[in-house]
Amino acid sequence: MRVLFWTDWFLPSIGGVEVFSARLLPALVRKGYEITVVAGHHRAGLPEQFDCDGVDVRRFWFHPALAANDVGGVAQMLAQVSALKRAVAPQLIHLNTLGPSVLFHLESMRRSRVPVLL
């Protein structure tokens, strides 16, 4: 099963969701799941895409675009998320946040209907 795991922050940030994700997602990969993480990008120097114990992690600059009221940046992030959803073709989207990045999921959801677990 292909799962898109959506969270505002991911490793190396440390918090409850980050620690939970770091343990859960590699275990799911070992069980045969294909996991792609969509996470917010929060500081320069972190890779846009990387592998974390078999988990494909993608970072997006959601928060800066929203905070700056950057309509072009928001449109660019939305296009990138939509393209990722098409490429991954997830069978389930697991939202592990209620933060501002969910706006991008909701807007891109109009183009693809996939079951969502919150």
Coordinates of N, CA, C and O in Angstrom, one line a residue, residues 18-112:
E18 N 7.4 13.9 15.6 CA 8.7 13.6 14.9 C 9.2 12.2 15.5 O 9.7 11.4 14.7
V19 N 9.2 12.0 16.8 CA 9.7 10.8 17.4 C 8.8 9.6 17.0 O 9.2 8.6 16.6
F20 N 7.5 9.9 17.0 CA 6.5 8.9 16.6 C 6.7 8.5 15.2 O 6.8 7.3 14.9
S21 N 6.9 9.4 14.3 CA 7.1 9.2 12.9 C 8.4 8.4 12.6 O 8.4 7.5 11.8
A22 N 9.4 8.8 13.3 CA 10.7 8.2 13.1 C 10.7 6.7 13.5 O 11.5 5.9 12.9
R23 N 9.8 6.3 14.3 CA 9.7 4.9 14.7 C 8.6 4.1 13.9 O 8.9 3.0 13.5
L24 N 7.5 4.8 13.7 CA 6.4 4.1 12.9 C 6.7 3.9 11.5 O 6.5 2.8 11.0
L25 N 7.2 4.9 10.8 CA 7.3 4.8 9.3 C 8.3 3.8 8.8 O 7.9 3.0 7.9
P26 N 9.5 3.7 9.4 CA 10.4 2.6 8.9 C 9.8 1.2 9.3 O 10.0 0.3 8.5
A27 N 9.1 1.1 10.3 CA 8.5 -0.2 10.7 C 7.4 -0.6 9.6 O 7.3 -1.7 9.2
L28 N 6.7 0.4 9.1 CA 5.7 0.2 8.1 C 6.4 -0.2 6.8 O 5.9 -1.1 6.0
V29 N 7.5 0.4 6.5 CA 8.3 0.1 5.3 C 8.7 -1.4 5.3 O 8.6 -2.1 4.4
R30 N 9.2 -1.8 6.5 CA 9.6 -3.2 6.7 C 8.5 -4.2 6.5 O 8.7 -5.3 6.1
K31 N 7.2 -3.7 6.7 CA 6.1 -4.6 6.5 C 5.6 -4.5 5.1 O 4.6 -5.1 4.7
G32 N 6.2 -3.7 4.2 CA 5.9 -3.7 2.8 C 5.1 -2.5 2.3 O 4.8 -2.4 1.2
Y33 N 4.9 -1.5 3.2 CA 4.2 -0.3 2.8 C 5.2 0.6 2.1 O 6.4 0.6 2.4
E34 N 4.7 1.4 1.1 CA 5.6 2.4 0.5 C 5.1 3.8 1.1 O 4.0 4.2 1.0
I35 N 6.1 4.4 1.8 CA 5.7 5.6 2.5 C 6.5 6.8 1.9 O 7.7 6.8 1.7
T36 N 5.7 7.9 1.7 CA 6.3 9.1 1.3 C 5.8 10.2 2.3 O 4.6 10.2 2.6
V37 N 6.7 10.9 2.8 CA 6.4 11.9 3.8 C 6.3 13.3 3.1 O 7.2 13.6 2.4
V38 N 5.3 14.1 3.4 CA 5.2 15.5 3.0 C 5.4 16.2 4.3 O 4.6 16.0 5.3
A39 N 6.4 17.1 4.4 CA 6.7 17.8 5.6 C 7.0 19.3 5.3 O 7.4 19.6 4.2
G40 N 6.8 20.1 6.2 CA 7.1 21.5 6.1 C 8.6 21.7 6.2 O 9.3 20.9 6.8
H41 N 9.1 22.6 5.4 CA 10.5 23.0 5.4 C 10.7 24.2 6.4 O 10.0 25.1 6.2
H42 N 11.6 24.1 7.3 CA 11.6 25.1 8.3 C 13.0 25.8 8.5 O 13.1 26.7 9.3
R43 N 14.0 25.3 7.9 CA 15.3 26.0 8.0 C 16.2 25.6 6.8 O 16.1 24.5 6.2
A44 N 17.0 26.6 6.4 CA 17.9 26.4 5.3 C 18.9 25.3 5.6 O 19.2 25.1 6.8
G45 N 19.4 24.6 4.6 CA 20.4 23.6 4.9 C 19.9 22.2 4.9 O 20.7 21.3 4.8
L46 N 18.6 22.1 5.1 CA 18.0 20.7 5.1 C 17.7 20.3 3.7 O 17.3 21.2 2.9
P47 N 17.8 19.1 3.4 CA 17.5 18.6 2.0 C 16.1 18.7 1.7 O 15.2 18.5 2.5
E48 N 15.8 19.0 0.4 CA 14.4 19.1 0.0 C 13.8 17.7 -0.1 O 12.6 17.5 0.1
Q49 N 14.6 16.7 -0.4 CA 14.2 15.3 -0.5 C 15.3 14.4 0.1 O 16.5 14.7 -0.2
F50 N 15.0 13.4 0.9 CA 16.0 12.5 1.4 C 15.3 11.2 1.8 O 14.1 11.1 1.9
D51 N 16.1 10.2 1.9 CA 15.7 8.9 2.4 C 16.0 8.7 3.9 O 17.1 9.0 4.3
C52 N 15.0 8.3 4.6 CA 15.1 8.2 6.1 C 14.7 6.7 6.4 O 13.5 6.5 6.6
D53 N 15.6 5.8 6.4 CA 15.4 4.4 6.7 C 14.3 3.8 5.8 O 13.4 3.1 6.2
G54 N 14.4 4.1 4.5 CA 13.5 3.6 3.5 C 12.3 4.4 3.3 O 11.4 4.1 2.5
V55 N 12.2 5.5 4.0 CA 11.0 6.4 3.8 C 11.4 7.6 3.0 O 12.5 8.3 3.3
D56 N 10.7 7.9 1.9 CA 11.0 9.0 1.0 C 10.4 10.3 1.7 O 9.2 10.4 1.9
V57 N 11.2 11.2 2.0 CA 10.8 12.4 2.7 C 10.9 13.6 1.8 O 12.0 13.8 1.2
R58 N 9.9 14.4 1.6 CA 9.9 15.6 0.8 C 9.5 16.8 1.6 O 8.5 16.8 2.4
R59 N 10.3 17.8 1.5 CA 10.0 19.1 2.3 C 9.5 20.2 1.4 O 10.0 20.3 0.3
F60 N 8.6 21.0 1.9 CA 8.0 22.1 1.2 C 8.0 23.3 2.0 O 7.8 23.2 3.3
W61 N 8.2 24.5 1.4 CA 8.2 25.8 2.2 C 6.8 26.3 2.4 O 6.5 27.4 2.0
F62 N 6.0 25.5 3.0 CA 4.6 25.9 3.2 C 4.5 27.1 4.1 O 3.8 28.1 3.8
H63 N 5.1 27.1 5.3 CA 4.9 28.1 6.3 C 5.4 29.5 5.8 O 4.7 30.5 6.0
P64 N 6.6 29.6 5.3 CA 7.1 30.9 4.8 C 6.2 31.5 3.7 O 5.9 32.7 3.8
A65 N 5.7 30.7 2.8 CA 4.8 31.2 1.8 C 3.5 31.8 2.4 O 3.0 32.8 2.0
L66 N 2.9 31.0 3.4 CA 1.7 31.5 4.0 C 1.9 32.7 4.9 O 1.2 33.7 4.8
A67 N 3.0 32.7 5.6 CA 3.3 33.8 6.6 C 3.6 35.1 5.8 O 3.2 36.2 6.3
A68 N 4.1 35.0 4.6 CA 4.4 36.2 3.8 C 3.3 36.6 2.9 O 3.4 37.6 2.2
N69 N 2.2 35.9 3.0 CA 1.0 36.2 2.1 C 1.5 36.2 0.6 O 1.1 37.0 -0.2
D70 N 2.4 35.3 0.3 CA 3.0 35.2 -1.0 C 2.1 34.3 -1.9 O 2.2 33.1 -1.9
V71 N 1.2 34.9 -2.6 CA 0.2 34.2 -3.5 C 1.0 33.3 -4.5 O 0.6 32.1 -4.7
G72 N 2.0 33.8 -5.1 CA 2.8 33.0 -6.0 C 3.5 31.9 -5.4 O 3.5 30.8 -5.9
G73 N 4.0 32.1 -4.2 CA 4.7 31.0 -3.4 C 3.7 29.9 -3.1 O 3.9 28.7 -3.1
V74 N 2.5 30.3 -2.6 CA 1.4 29.4 -2.3 C 1.0 28.6 -3.5 O 0.9 27.3 -3.4
A75 N 0.8 29.3 -4.6 CA 0.5 28.6 -5.9 C 1.6 27.6 -6.3 O 1.3 26.5 -6.7
Q76 N 2.8 28.0 -6.1 CA 3.9 27.1 -6.5 C 4.0 25.8 -5.5 O 4.1 24.7 -6.0
M77 N 3.8 26.0 -4.2 CA 3.7 24.9 -3.3 C 2.5 24.0 -3.7 O 2.7 22.7 -3.6
L78 N 1.4 24.6 -4.0 CA 0.2 23.8 -4.4 C 0.5 22.9 -5.6 O 0.1 21.8 -5.7
A79 N 1.1 23.5 -6.6 CA 1.5 22.8 -7.8 C 2.4 21.7 -7.5 O 2.3 20.6 -8.1
Q80 N 3.4 21.9 -6.7 CA 4.4 20.9 -6.3 C 3.7 19.7 -5.6 O 4.0 18.6 -5.8
V81 N 2.9 20.0 -4.6 CA 2.2 19.0 -3.9 C 1.3 18.2 -4.8 O 1.2 17.0 -4.7
S82 N 0.5 18.9 -5.7 CA -0.3 18.2 -6.6 C 0.5 17.2 -7.5 O 0.1 16.1 -7.8
A83 N 1.6 17.7 -8.0 CA 2.5 16.9 -8.8 C 3.0 15.6 -8.0 O 3.0 14.5 -8.6
L84 N 3.4 15.9 -6.8 CA 3.8 14.7 -6.0 C 2.7 13.7 -5.8 O 2.9 12.5 -5.9
K85 N 1.5 14.2 -5.5 CA 0.4 13.3 -5.3 C 0.1 12.5 -6.6 O -0.2 11.3 -6.5
R86 N 0.2 13.1 -7.7 CA 0.1 12.4 -9.0 C 1.2 11.3 -9.2 O 0.9 10.2 -9.6
A87 N 2.4 11.7 -8.9 CA 3.5 10.8 -9.0 C 3.5 9.6 -8.1 O 3.7 8.5 -8.5
V88 N 3.1 9.9 -6.8 CA 3.1 8.8 -5.8 C 1.9 8.0 -6.0 O 1.9 6.8 -5.7
A89 N 0.8 8.6 -6.4 CA -0.5 7.9 -6.5 C -0.9 7.1 -5.2 O -1.0 5.9 -5.2
P90 N -0.9 7.9 -4.0 CA -1.2 7.2 -2.8 C -2.5 6.5 -2.7 O -3.5 7.0 -3.3
Q91 N -2.6 5.5 -1.9 CA -3.8 4.8 -1.7 C -4.5 5.2 -0.4 O -5.6 5.0 -0.1
L92 N -3.7 5.9 0.4 CA -4.1 6.5 1.7 C -3.3 7.7 2.0 O -2.1 7.7 1.8
I93 N -3.9 8.7 2.5 CA -3.2 9.9 3.0 C -3.4 10.0 4.5 O -4.6 10.0 5.0
H94 N -2.3 9.9 5.3 CA -2.4 10.0 6.7 C -1.9 11.4 7.2 O -0.8 11.7 7.1
L95 N -2.9 12.2 7.6 CA -2.6 13.5 8.1 C -2.3 13.4 9.5 O -3.1 13.0 10.3
N96 N -1.1 13.8 9.9 CA -0.6 13.7 11.2 C -0.4 15.1 11.8 O 0.6 15.4 12.5
T97 N -1.3 16.0 11.4 CA -1.2 17.4 11.8 C -2.5 18.1 11.5 O -3.3 17.7 10.7
L98 N -2.7 19.2 12.2 CA -3.8 20.1 11.9 C -3.3 21.5 11.6 O -4.0 22.5 11.7
G99 N -2.0 21.5 11.4 CA -1.3 22.8 11.2 C -1.6 23.4 9.8 O -2.4 22.9 9.0
P100 N -1.0 24.6 9.5 CA -1.3 25.3 8.3 C -1.0 24.6 7.0 O -1.6 24.9 6.0
S101 N -0.1 23.6 7.0 CA 0.2 22.9 5.8 C -1.0 22.1 5.3 O -1.0 21.8 4.1
V102 N -2.0 21.8 6.1 CA -3.1 21.0 5.7 C -3.9 21.8 4.6 O -4.5 21.2 3.7
L103 N -3.8 23.1 4.6 CA -4.4 23.9 3.5 C -4.0 23.3 2.1 O -4.8 23.2 1.2
F104 N -2.7 23.0 2.0 CA -2.2 22.5 0.7 C -2.8 21.1 0.4 O -3.0 20.8 -0.8
H105 N -3.0 20.3 1.4 CA -3.6 19.0 1.2 C -5.0 19.2 0.7 O -5.5 18.6 -0.3
L106 N -5.8 20.1 1.4 CA -7.2 20.3 1.1 C -7.4 20.8 -0.3 O -8.2 20.4 -1.0
E107 N -6.5 21.8 -0.7 CA -6.6 22.4 -2.0 C -6.3 21.4 -3.1 O -6.9 21.3 -4.1
S108 N -5.2 20.6 -2.8 CA -4.8 19.6 -3.9 C -5.7 18.4 -3.9 O -5.8 17.6 -4.9
M109 N -6.5 18.2 -2.8 CA -7.5 17.1 -2.8 C -8.6 17.2 -3.8 O -9.1 16.2 -4.3
R110 N -8.8 18.4 -4.3 CA -9.9 18.6 -5.3 C -9.5 17.9 -6.6 O -10.4 17.5 -7.4
R111 N -8.2 17.7 -6.8 CA -7.8 17.1 -8.0 C -7.6 15.5 -7.9 O -7.5 14.9 -8.9
S112 N -7.6 15.0 -6.7 CA -7.5 13.6 -6.5 C -8.2 13.2 -5.2 O -7.9 13.7 -4.2

